[in-house]
XYZ file of C-alpha atoms in Angstrom:
751
model
C 161.638 366.867 30.807
C 164.503 365.084 32.508
C 167.160 363.905 30.392
C 167.797 359.929 30.559
C 171.201 360.771 32.651
C 169.108 362.472 35.208
C 167.097 359.273 35.752
C 166.825 357.564 38.775
C 167.630 353.909 38.482
C 165.274 351.268 40.555
C 167.289 349.123 42.917
C 166.261 345.991 40.723
C 167.614 347.727 37.700
C 170.818 347.755 39.410
C 170.573 344.653 41.446
C 173.135 342.485 38.714
C 176.478 344.217 38.892
C 178.394 341.856 36.720
C 179.026 345.378 34.729
C 180.582 348.149 36.768
C 178.511 350.691 35.368
C 175.280 348.888 37.505
C 177.601 349.581 40.079
C 178.374 353.019 39.874
C 174.871 353.751 38.843
C 173.865 351.924 42.425
C 176.221 354.253 44.215
C 174.737 357.338 42.956
C 171.237 355.972 43.569
C 171.881 354.910 47.411
C 173.788 358.079 47.834
C 170.781 360.096 46.865
C 168.006 358.213 48.073
C 168.629 355.652 50.753
C 172.209 356.509 52.560
C 170.129 358.170 55.596
C 168.010 355.570 56.476
C 170.945 353.261 56.133
C 173.521 354.980 57.752
C 170.686 355.313 60.995
C 169.518 351.594 61.109
C 172.940 350.024 60.687
C 174.764 352.217 62.817
C 171.890 351.341 65.545
C 172.504 348.002 64.874
C 176.089 348.231 65.622
C 176.034 350.028 68.458
C 173.537 347.544 70.035
C 176.109 344.801 69.127
C 178.781 346.307 70.950
C 176.905 346.758 74.101
C 175.361 342.950 74.047
C 178.552 341.188 73.118
C 180.624 343.076 75.762
C 178.054 341.101 78.115
C 178.848 337.907 77.154
C 181.481 336.585 79.610
C 182.960 334.075 77.203
C 182.132 335.847 74.053
C 185.494 334.797 72.489
C 185.378 331.253 73.721
C 181.764 331.140 72.320
C 183.335 331.900 68.787
C 185.781 329.340 68.931
C 183.223 326.727 70.112
C 180.849 327.756 66.782
C 183.479 327.843 64.789
C 184.401 324.287 65.437
C 181.133 323.136 65.290
C 180.382 324.145 61.657
C 184.243 323.218 60.758
C 182.963 319.616 61.599
C 179.832 319.814 60.052
C 180.748 320.876 56.733
C 183.438 318.211 56.770
C 180.817 315.793 57.534
C 178.000 317.619 55.521
C 177.320 314.482 53.109
C 176.738 312.410 56.239
C 175.012 315.151 57.900
C 172.490 315.462 54.517
C 171.563 311.863 54.428
C 171.153 311.514 58.193
C 168.681 314.951 57.860
C 166.299 312.817 55.443
C 166.442 309.678 57.468
C 165.401 311.753 60.382
C 162.825 314.311 58.471
C 161.327 310.962 56.729
C 161.241 308.887 59.682
C 159.406 311.854 61.643
C 156.659 311.729 58.991
C 157.891 314.597 56.653
C 159.502 314.967 53.259
C 162.849 315.804 52.206
C 164.238 317.017 49.031
C 167.934 317.951 48.168
C 167.421 320.600 45.301
C 170.777 320.665 43.388
C 169.966 323.902 41.713
C 167.800 326.608 42.551
C 165.448 326.140 39.968
C 165.409 322.549 41.314
C 164.131 323.809 44.880
C 161.354 326.323 42.925
C 160.091 323.654 40.881
C 159.673 321.144 43.950
C 157.870 323.482 45.901
C 155.560 324.997 43.173
C 154.662 321.187 42.296
C 153.793 320.431 46.017
C 151.559 323.386 46.277
C 150.163 322.858 43.213
C 149.410 318.790 43.716
C 147.520 320.481 47.125
C 145.367 322.866 45.087
C 147.076 325.567 46.963
C 145.838 329.282 46.130
C 147.733 331.240 48.654
C 150.740 331.056 50.645
C 152.054 333.003 53.269
C 156.016 333.231 53.645
C 158.174 334.077 56.304
C 161.783 336.275 55.596
C 164.044 333.747 53.911
C 167.246 334.817 51.820
C 167.507 331.453 50.253
C 163.925 331.664 48.799
C 165.585 334.967 47.055
C 168.239 333.356 45.829
C 165.976 330.793 43.927
C 163.593 333.608 42.662
C 160.786 331.111 44.481
C 157.821 333.881 44.497
C 158.623 334.427 40.915
C 157.971 330.410 40.270
C 154.850 330.377 42.622
C 153.267 333.132 41.105
C 153.616 331.934 37.166
C 151.839 329.143 38.514
C 148.984 331.077 39.651
C 149.898 331.376 43.133
C 149.335 334.326 45.353
C 152.250 334.799 47.847
C 152.215 337.075 50.534
C 154.993 338.176 52.463
C 154.293 338.359 56.234
C 157.492 339.659 57.414
C 156.827 343.622 57.630
C 159.953 344.506 55.964
C 159.708 342.170 53.270
C 155.584 343.263 52.715
C 157.182 346.479 52.239
C 159.466 345.394 49.612
C 157.184 343.159 47.711
C 154.789 346.571 47.216
C 157.999 348.225 45.944
C 159.023 345.632 44.003
C 162.301 345.750 45.382
C 164.931 343.430 46.311
C 166.057 343.422 50.087
C 169.161 345.495 50.839
C 169.905 343.872 54.111
C 170.240 340.281 55.423
C 168.412 340.486 58.638
C 166.144 344.281 57.937
C 165.526 343.976 54.121
C 163.725 347.263 54.288
C 166.782 349.130 56.122
C 166.843 351.534 53.561
C 163.424 352.866 53.792
C 162.824 355.722 55.907
C 159.162 355.849 57.906
C 158.288 358.967 55.369
C 159.167 356.953 52.518
C 156.971 353.731 53.819
C 154.008 356.279 54.506
C 154.532 357.638 50.925
C 154.453 353.960 49.594
C 151.196 352.695 51.520
C 149.307 355.672 50.384
C 150.231 355.225 46.692
C 149.886 351.512 46.526
C 146.540 351.136 48.982
C 144.831 355.152 47.977
C 144.456 355.338 51.887
C 143.235 358.184 53.370
C 144.672 356.993 56.671
C 147.401 359.579 58.332
C 150.216 356.968 58.656
C 152.207 359.585 60.229
C 153.817 356.967 62.767
C 155.491 353.559 62.940
C 152.501 352.192 65.213
C 149.856 353.413 62.881
C 151.857 351.802 59.755
C 152.377 348.467 61.566
C 148.993 348.616 62.192
C 147.933 348.787 58.853
C 150.096 346.024 57.844
C 149.104 343.812 60.453
C 145.246 344.367 59.427
C 146.431 343.721 55.600
C 148.185 340.333 56.843
C 145.801 338.994 59.530
C 143.416 337.532 56.617
C 146.199 336.063 54.574
C 147.313 334.054 57.766
C 143.781 333.246 58.266
C 143.226 332.082 54.610
C 146.202 330.512 53.479
C 146.673 327.180 52.202
C 150.412 326.749 52.964
C 153.254 328.403 54.613
C 156.607 328.904 53.313
C 159.632 329.547 56.118
C 163.065 329.589 55.869
C 165.487 327.927 58.444
C 168.374 329.401 60.705
C 169.254 326.352 61.499
C 168.625 323.016 60.788
C 169.772 319.985 63.018
C 170.358 316.091 61.084
C 168.259 314.747 63.846
C 164.954 316.471 62.320
C 164.730 320.050 63.719
C 164.587 323.114 62.474
C 165.326 326.637 64.186
C 163.229 329.926 63.322
C 164.283 332.936 65.238
C 162.273 335.830 64.561
C 161.403 339.259 65.935
C 157.604 339.394 64.777
C 156.534 336.286 65.367
C 154.980 335.973 61.857
C 157.120 333.082 61.045
C 155.598 331.134 64.033
C 152.005 331.937 62.377
C 153.365 330.840 59.030
C 154.881 327.500 60.045
C 151.869 326.503 62.504
C 148.612 328.290 61.022
C 148.150 326.611 57.689
C 148.085 322.826 57.436
C 151.275 322.413 55.025
C 154.601 323.994 55.890
C 157.500 323.840 53.488
C 160.814 324.618 54.998
C 163.609 325.998 52.527
C 167.182 326.180 53.673
C 171.251 326.031 51.941
C 172.596 322.431 53.170
C 175.163 324.678 54.875
C 172.254 325.488 57.441
C 172.751 321.543 58.735
C 174.229 320.862 62.308
C 174.709 317.741 63.957
C 172.060 317.832 66.593
C 169.843 319.825 69.006
C 172.764 319.953 71.508
C 175.145 321.881 69.184
C 172.406 324.714 68.795
C 173.307 326.421 72.110
C 176.460 329.080 71.218
C 174.917 329.918 67.727
C 171.682 330.979 69.943
C 173.734 332.711 72.353
C 175.681 334.518 69.436
C 173.145 335.129 66.952
C 170.910 337.762 68.095
C 173.597 339.770 70.057
C 175.587 339.802 66.546
C 172.311 340.506 64.639
C 170.686 343.359 66.352
C 172.041 343.694 69.659
C 169.468 341.511 71.595
C 170.196 339.499 74.375
C 168.054 336.821 72.684
C 165.943 337.313 69.755
C 161.871 337.690 70.791
C 160.786 334.670 68.932
C 162.868 331.400 68.871
C 161.409 327.989 67.455
C 162.686 324.882 67.784
C 160.421 322.630 65.747
C 160.361 318.795 64.784
C 157.736 318.831 62.014
C 155.143 317.875 61.498
C 153.454 318.677 64.249
C 150.985 316.073 66.217
C 148.371 318.961 66.870
C 145.663 319.699 63.757
C 146.383 322.755 62.097
C 145.395 325.914 64.351
C 141.955 327.708 63.071
C 141.728 325.015 60.848
C 137.502 323.668 60.804
C 138.450 320.559 58.047
C 140.038 317.144 58.886
C 143.220 317.748 57.694
C 146.494 316.327 58.789
C 149.822 318.513 58.692
C 151.982 317.869 55.932
C 155.880 319.200 56.474
C 158.523 319.497 53.275
C 162.275 320.213 54.018
C 163.925 321.771 50.853
C 167.307 321.916 51.253
C 169.056 323.829 48.506
C 172.704 322.947 47.465
C 172.938 325.469 43.943
C 176.694 325.787 44.351
C 177.228 325.215 47.873
C 178.774 321.732 47.935
C 181.161 323.086 44.985
C 182.202 326.198 47.127
C 182.790 323.496 49.976
C 185.943 322.053 47.906
C 186.892 325.366 47.000
C 189.917 326.289 49.033
C 188.938 330.262 49.630
C 185.036 330.329 49.057
C 184.431 327.341 51.560
C 184.934 329.905 54.248
C 181.827 331.685 53.361
C 179.572 328.397 54.529
C 180.331 328.998 57.915
C 178.365 332.270 57.884
C 175.193 332.373 60.177
C 173.712 335.462 58.208
C 173.948 337.535 61.754
C 174.833 340.770 59.411
C 177.431 341.773 62.100
C 179.505 342.432 59.317
C 177.714 344.725 57.319
C 176.462 346.721 60.177
C 180.148 347.236 61.061
C 181.431 348.254 57.635
C 181.532 352.001 56.964
C 180.568 351.760 53.481
C 177.304 349.488 54.079
C 176.640 351.933 56.822
C 176.367 354.678 53.799
C 174.785 353.241 51.017
C 173.160 349.528 52.237
C 172.852 346.450 50.334
C 171.365 347.823 46.920
C 175.180 349.369 46.104
C 176.881 346.835 48.055
C 175.217 344.030 47.130
C 174.059 341.632 44.660
C 170.630 339.902 43.219
C 170.200 338.111 46.856
C 173.352 338.700 49.265
C 174.924 342.152 50.142
C 177.561 343.690 52.270
C 181.581 341.936 52.569
C 180.355 338.315 53.058
C 177.889 338.811 49.992
C 180.437 338.848 47.301
C 181.494 334.911 47.906
C 177.720 333.745 48.244
C 177.292 335.659 44.334
C 179.804 334.300 43.076
C 179.301 330.756 44.665
C 175.623 330.163 43.716
C 175.298 332.565 40.783
C 178.435 333.829 38.800
C 181.789 335.637 39.528
C 181.035 338.783 38.014
C 177.963 339.249 40.340
C 180.326 339.215 43.095
C 181.618 342.773 41.573
C 180.167 344.381 44.189
C 183.041 343.211 46.454
C 185.227 345.984 45.265
C 183.260 348.138 47.908
C 185.066 345.837 50.780
C 188.171 347.853 51.379
C 189.934 345.303 53.825
C 189.499 347.667 56.483
C 188.746 344.535 58.499
C 186.493 345.794 60.918
C 184.191 343.190 60.227
C 187.058 340.450 61.405
C 186.425 340.788 65.082
C 182.721 341.080 64.851
C 181.946 337.909 63.158
C 180.810 334.971 65.590
C 182.001 332.517 63.246
C 185.305 334.172 63.132
C 185.418 334.720 58.757
C 188.016 336.674 57.179
C 185.882 338.559 54.984
C 188.385 340.761 53.588
C 190.746 337.504 52.539
C 187.459 336.316 50.991
C 187.235 339.760 48.883
C 190.759 339.777 48.065
C 190.668 336.725 46.568
C 187.531 337.275 44.771
C 189.173 340.315 43.501
C 192.046 338.374 42.134
C 189.786 336.339 40.127
C 187.443 339.411 38.877
C 190.970 340.525 37.632
C 191.962 337.910 35.634
C 188.516 337.778 34.001
C 188.453 341.525 33.388
C 192.090 341.151 32.224
C 191.279 338.891 29.681
C 188.902 341.488 28.372
C 190.952 344.470 27.932
C 194.299 343.825 26.522
C 195.836 347.892 26.081
C 199.676 348.516 25.566
C 200.079 349.912 29.478
C 198.298 346.830 30.775
C 200.431 344.444 28.936
C 203.505 346.520 29.935
C 203.006 346.405 33.358
C 201.380 343.049 33.811
C 204.977 341.859 32.741
C 206.121 343.937 35.615
C 204.240 342.417 37.837
C 203.308 338.731 36.891
C 199.495 338.991 37.575
C 197.008 339.708 35.120
C 194.730 342.505 36.319
C 193.389 345.801 35.012
C 195.614 349.022 34.733
C 193.728 350.369 37.374
C 194.599 347.762 39.658
C 198.227 347.205 39.052
C 198.512 351.503 39.353
C 197.427 351.384 42.610
C 198.792 347.867 43.797
C 202.046 348.798 43.065
C 202.685 351.976 44.824
C 206.210 350.685 45.918
C 207.362 351.062 42.056
C 205.757 354.264 41.444
C 206.928 355.967 44.779
C 210.535 354.759 44.254
C 210.707 356.594 41.040
C 208.373 359.124 41.850
C 210.712 360.365 45.026
C 213.871 359.791 43.052
C 212.691 362.188 40.551
C 211.272 364.726 43.343
C 210.667 367.650 43.052
C 209.900 367.536 39.195
C 207.594 364.346 39.595
C 205.522 366.569 42.143
C 205.427 369.140 39.410
C 204.489 367.043 36.739
C 201.633 365.410 39.156
C 200.053 368.642 39.667
C 199.536 369.511 35.987
C 195.987 369.504 34.510
C 197.095 367.167 31.582
C 198.786 364.916 33.993
C 195.735 364.530 36.300
C 193.670 364.211 33.361
C 195.701 361.428 32.028
C 195.747 359.505 35.095
C 192.011 359.815 35.835
C 191.565 358.253 32.403
C 193.629 355.463 32.595
C 194.226 354.585 35.982
C 191.362 355.958 37.475
C 192.644 358.248 39.789
C 190.369 360.807 40.457
C 191.660 364.547 39.892
C 189.686 366.141 42.707
C 191.653 364.659 45.352
C 194.879 366.197 46.226
C 198.252 364.203 45.542
C 200.291 364.029 48.523
C 204.098 365.340 47.129
C 206.667 362.713 46.906
C 209.393 363.312 49.680
C 212.500 365.126 48.187
C 214.357 363.192 51.132
C 213.315 359.465 51.791
C 213.385 358.516 55.614
C 215.887 355.828 54.604
C 218.120 358.464 53.340
C 217.014 361.270 56.055
C 217.274 358.708 58.947
C 221.298 358.199 57.775
C 222.351 361.840 57.680
C 220.170 363.370 60.572
C 220.890 362.070 64.261
C 218.593 363.178 66.518
C 220.087 363.438 70.422
C 219.864 360.261 72.421
C 219.379 360.159 76.198
C 220.420 357.167 78.360
C 219.885 354.700 79.925
C 218.899 352.278 76.923
C 215.275 351.389 77.668
C 214.563 349.525 74.402
C 216.076 348.258 71.198
C 213.816 348.607 68.464
C 214.068 348.262 64.616
C 211.867 350.847 62.496
C 210.239 349.485 59.396
C 210.113 352.313 56.816
C 206.831 351.327 55.062
C 206.804 352.490 51.196
C 203.929 354.939 52.431
C 206.263 356.528 55.292
C 209.608 356.182 53.471
C 208.327 357.780 49.946
C 205.575 360.243 50.814
C 205.851 360.894 54.879
C 209.358 360.703 56.383
C 208.656 363.329 58.600
C 206.512 360.781 60.867
C 209.350 358.273 60.616
C 211.790 361.030 61.671
C 209.541 362.151 64.729
C 209.149 358.471 65.898
C 212.775 358.316 65.804
C 213.555 361.439 67.748
C 210.659 360.672 70.606
C 211.907 357.240 71.265
C 215.929 358.353 71.473
C 214.155 361.109 74.147
C 213.323 358.379 76.020
C 216.380 356.215 75.634
C 215.171 353.604 72.949
C 217.478 352.351 70.591
C 216.324 352.879 67.128
C 217.580 351.569 63.663
C 216.004 351.604 60.401
C 215.280 348.115 58.534
C 215.737 347.612 55.069
C 212.922 349.095 52.490
C 210.602 346.757 51.630
C 207.039 346.498 50.401
C 205.101 344.613 52.901
C 202.315 343.580 50.591
C 199.364 345.993 51.714
C 198.811 347.797 48.495
C 198.897 344.548 46.239
C 196.622 342.638 48.581
C 194.148 345.491 48.270
C 193.827 345.121 44.852
C 193.779 341.401 44.255
C 197.313 340.902 43.516
C 197.830 338.319 45.815
C 200.876 336.441 44.123
C 202.924 339.805 44.353
C 201.420 340.668 47.411
C 202.772 336.689 48.891
C 206.244 337.176 47.297
C 206.594 340.947 48.897
C 205.174 339.234 52.440
C 208.365 336.564 51.982
C 210.803 339.130 51.346
C 209.757 341.469 54.010
C 209.390 338.561 56.343
C 213.052 338.059 55.963
C 214.227 341.457 56.404
C 212.059 341.673 60.180
C 213.369 338.104 61.151
C 216.917 339.459 60.869
C 216.393 342.261 63.203
C 213.858 340.123 65.528
C 216.959 337.678 65.882
C 219.197 340.532 66.925
C 216.895 340.751 69.652
C 214.993 344.031 68.324
C 211.206 344.146 68.582
C 209.779 345.705 65.127
C 208.022 349.196 65.456
C 205.832 350.191 62.213
C 204.308 353.677 61.738
C 201.640 352.511 59.215
C 198.874 350.873 61.082
C 197.915 348.787 57.444
C 201.229 347.622 57.472
C 201.262 346.477 60.903
C 198.019 344.689 59.983
C 199.788 342.675 57.591
C 202.256 341.702 60.109
C 199.951 340.642 62.756
C 196.837 339.269 60.714
C 197.122 338.990 57.155
C 200.823 337.266 56.672
C 198.934 334.484 58.068
C 197.923 333.279 54.651
C 200.964 334.064 53.355
C 203.940 332.719 55.462
C 204.663 329.506 57.244
C 202.738 329.375 60.909
C 206.276 329.443 63.033
C 207.166 332.580 61.028
C 203.875 334.055 61.318
C 203.650 333.741 64.898
C 207.335 335.055 65.171
C 206.864 338.241 63.314
C 203.267 338.824 64.991
C 204.846 338.325 68.535
C 207.424 340.999 68.372
C 205.528 343.596 66.098
C 204.215 346.726 67.308
C 202.555 349.975 66.529
C 205.396 352.756 67.255
C 203.076 354.378 69.974
C 201.817 351.049 71.379
C 205.524 350.189 71.773
C 206.586 353.211 73.370
C 203.393 353.191 76.167
C 204.795 349.857 77.128
C 207.877 351.021 78.054
C 206.647 354.055 80.071
C 204.174 351.567 81.556
C 206.777 348.846 82.165
C 209.415 350.843 83.632
C 207.020 353.065 85.435
C 207.953 356.423 83.605
C 205.664 359.323 83.611
C 204.359 360.108 79.739
C 203.889 363.880 80.950
C 207.615 364.354 82.449
C 208.760 363.550 78.576
C 206.342 364.941 76.717
C 203.769 367.276 79.065
C 201.073 368.864 76.927
C 200.897 372.135 78.249
C 203.835 372.548 76.826
C 202.765 371.806 73.087
C 202.921 374.569 70.806
C 199.515 374.197 69.414
C 197.601 373.828 72.633
C 196.285 370.673 74.716
C 192.846 370.187 73.006
C 193.465 367.281 70.187
C 190.948 365.506 68.105
C 192.323 361.360 67.920
C 191.164 359.339 64.777
C 192.598 355.783 65.023
C 193.099 353.527 62.171
C 190.639 351.098 61.294
C 193.039 348.206 60.987
C 194.893 349.671 63.909
C 191.780 348.899 66.021
C 191.453 345.444 64.904
C 194.532 344.223 66.113
C 194.132 345.600 68.911
C 197.010 348.431 68.590
C 194.770 351.567 68.792
C 193.919 352.366 72.790
C 197.561 352.844 73.716
C 197.633 356.495 71.609
C 194.301 357.805 73.444
C 195.865 356.438 77.150
C 199.307 358.096 76.419
C 197.955 361.065 75.029
C 195.771 361.669 78.095
C 198.486 360.645 80.797
C 200.410 363.553 79.121
C 197.903 365.957 79.855
C 196.353 366.540 76.581
C 192.385 366.885 76.156
C 191.765 364.257 73.665
C 188.464 363.707 71.898
C 188.070 360.512 70.307
C 186.728 359.525 66.877
C 183.804 356.722 67.131
C 183.712 355.971 63.450
C 184.795 352.575 62.015
C 186.534 354.000 58.983
C 187.318 357.209 57.818
C 186.148 356.198 54.264
C 189.378 356.852 52.538
C 190.736 353.614 53.058
C 194.456 353.483 51.647
C 193.853 353.930 48.087
C 190.020 353.333 47.716
C 189.136 357.223 48.452
C 191.572 358.020 45.366
C 189.601 356.313 42.823
C 187.495 358.128 40.504
C 184.533 355.713 40.724
C 184.390 355.974 44.465
C 185.319 359.115 45.253
C 181.683 360.281 46.310
C 181.273 357.146 48.680
C 184.867 357.938 50.310
C 183.766 361.377 51.128
C 180.206 360.940 52.085
C 181.776 357.852 54.587
C 184.355 360.720 55.735
C 181.172 363.328 56.414
C 180.533 360.899 59.903
C 183.880 361.769 60.804
C 183.921 365.568 59.839
C 180.543 365.843 61.916
C 182.456 364.685 64.973
C 185.228 366.932 65.049
C 182.994 369.869 64.444
C 180.974 368.281 67.222
C 183.887 368.311 69.995
C 184.728 372.048 69.048
C 181.492 373.525 69.823
C 183.077 375.654 72.191
C 184.647 377.717 69.453
C 188.490 376.256 69.994
C 189.726 374.366 67.105
C 191.302 370.929 67.999
C 194.809 369.937 66.461
C 194.058 366.743 64.505
C 195.795 363.498 65.136
C 195.651 360.300 63.012
C 197.646 357.432 62.673
C 197.201 356.635 58.974
C 198.510 358.103 55.988
C 194.851 357.772 54.364
C 193.213 359.039 57.516
C 195.219 361.786 57.350
C 194.670 362.595 53.781
C 190.638 362.509 54.646
C 190.557 364.751 57.375
C 192.614 367.318 55.316
C 190.536 366.573 52.521
C 187.396 367.280 54.467
C 188.055 369.953 56.991
C 190.868 372.136 54.937
C 193.218 371.482 57.994
C 196.561 370.308 59.110
C 196.311 366.644 60.269
C 199.531 365.204 62.528
C 200.640 361.719 63.170
C 201.051 361.411 67.227
C 204.509 361.170 67.361
C 204.508 364.509 65.177
C 202.392 365.675 68.110
C 204.902 364.278 71.067
C 207.944 365.383 68.717
C 206.677 368.977 68.826
C 206.716 369.031 72.934
C 210.485 367.041 72.577
C 211.592 370.093 70.567
C 209.977 372.790 72.871
C 211.523 370.928 75.813
C 214.950 370.951 73.883
C 214.759 374.955 72.682
């Protein structure tokens, strides 16, 4: 008999993740059962999106346009709601503004009961999931038939959606076959997608023909009285046009000013969602229609009800952070581009209704803050930022949710160590968050006491205590603190310099490089000087990345202020800032806009570069040959390399230079295609998320091995410290920073 600890939970039993134990149970469940299907389907959507958006000539301009329209609509939302009500009523329809989810469900149930509805056919609607509409209707004795194929599957399985547009994306074809055979007791083979679709269609056809009412969502609602339905199966058209009674339910944030404002949204929605140029079916309806209901032999007039749902949205509109979520058009680009979501899907990275990085804000806004605990799976990798068609900074949303949840959790846990460290950080948060968020403190003292601190850190009792109190997984190998920091080593070592001077830079010694991997910084100094670039080191300063990642936003803001003063001093001394750790550069180019005055942020952003990015710029501008300076043929480890760029480095547009320089120098470069390695800074060190981190990393490990099918190992090259640690953990091989690779050639030439 199986013990209770081996029982696999159902998705619904772990949907509410206000308790962290439910989140961890959900991660284990999805890794065991759903991961392969989720990975295949989300990565397919993601690849299609890259192709589809690349073919849009005015892609960025369209995103700016959608953003502006949404912003204006939210500013004028109260007036637009009034206009919508007037338009729907004038057209002969009925309008209801539901203040809560219960209000919405009660209204729809009452309308159906008054019309003696026995059977409702329903199109996919996340808002109806949010308000638990099906439950209310069924309690009133009304049968509800989900007509979207994926929702049909989930209704049979009694599961909540795991994806915004692909609700049953976590199901493989084999699992669907087994489900249908078990539930319908059929002997049909159902071995292909065509057979499964035909079977479901036959089951649903009778529902359409006999339904008394149809319920749909709405992708958009216009204040002049129209609704827009975007779909791939055609079932929503049948739902909205076959029955005499049509009820549409949507959140108030779906309202746009008029039909003319729809164009940029429709141009971006399908490419962002599924990689299609345009969805298979796009219906713009102004109900009720004049024509009689299709297939009706009764003298029945069409009746239409539009139910717009508040349920916390108007309060979100006033929230300085959560209002950003109201821009969302539910395309799922953020889900599909997220490495963690690609691995576990929305049954782990999601709540009772909404999923993925954007889902946390929606659960917090429409339900309860602690229901957004799954947003902990957003690592801030930023791969979603450039993919959002309305430019929502989802990592920033989740960092703020983390701060708010930290406050709640800190009140619940008041241990001695937590009180001590809280007094040091002026931020109320659990000890685990303070531990991972204040590496600047631990790194400073760890490096000062090295090698003693390294010896202590490897003791089994130390690892057990760190796991117990700080959440640091003992299975992760801890990188040692440097015996000599970069700041100290750079003063005592004088790499040779080559003239003439071809640039002036200030190298920012981020805390991860300074205390843990000074060899990366020393290599960069040596490479720069070999090309004739004058280098000085800035003061050591915590840039705020670690604090921000843990939701210690007040600490991150103060660190950003101090670091900006350090950077500006060198910028105004006519030096460009060069950065080794991409996550620190992403702070300067992306995240500091949340912490600094716009003019200060713009100045720092314009003068900050990744080290190889700057080097490539100098070589190109001065028409110098990379092969002359760094001939790959002379590298002691050979010319074959495998290059993995940091996730945030890709987002800020600083990754391509490394590959270009290496290829020009003569290296044979294979490049990773993953969005993120799965380590994501401190994420992979945490006991709670170690298995997920390693599961995400499997794609990267497999790509390395696939590039070595000729039997010749490639030198592993990665720009981020966390990426280097992940590759080392998965492949048990040495991993180098690109500057270390180039410095080896310089040293070989010098010898």
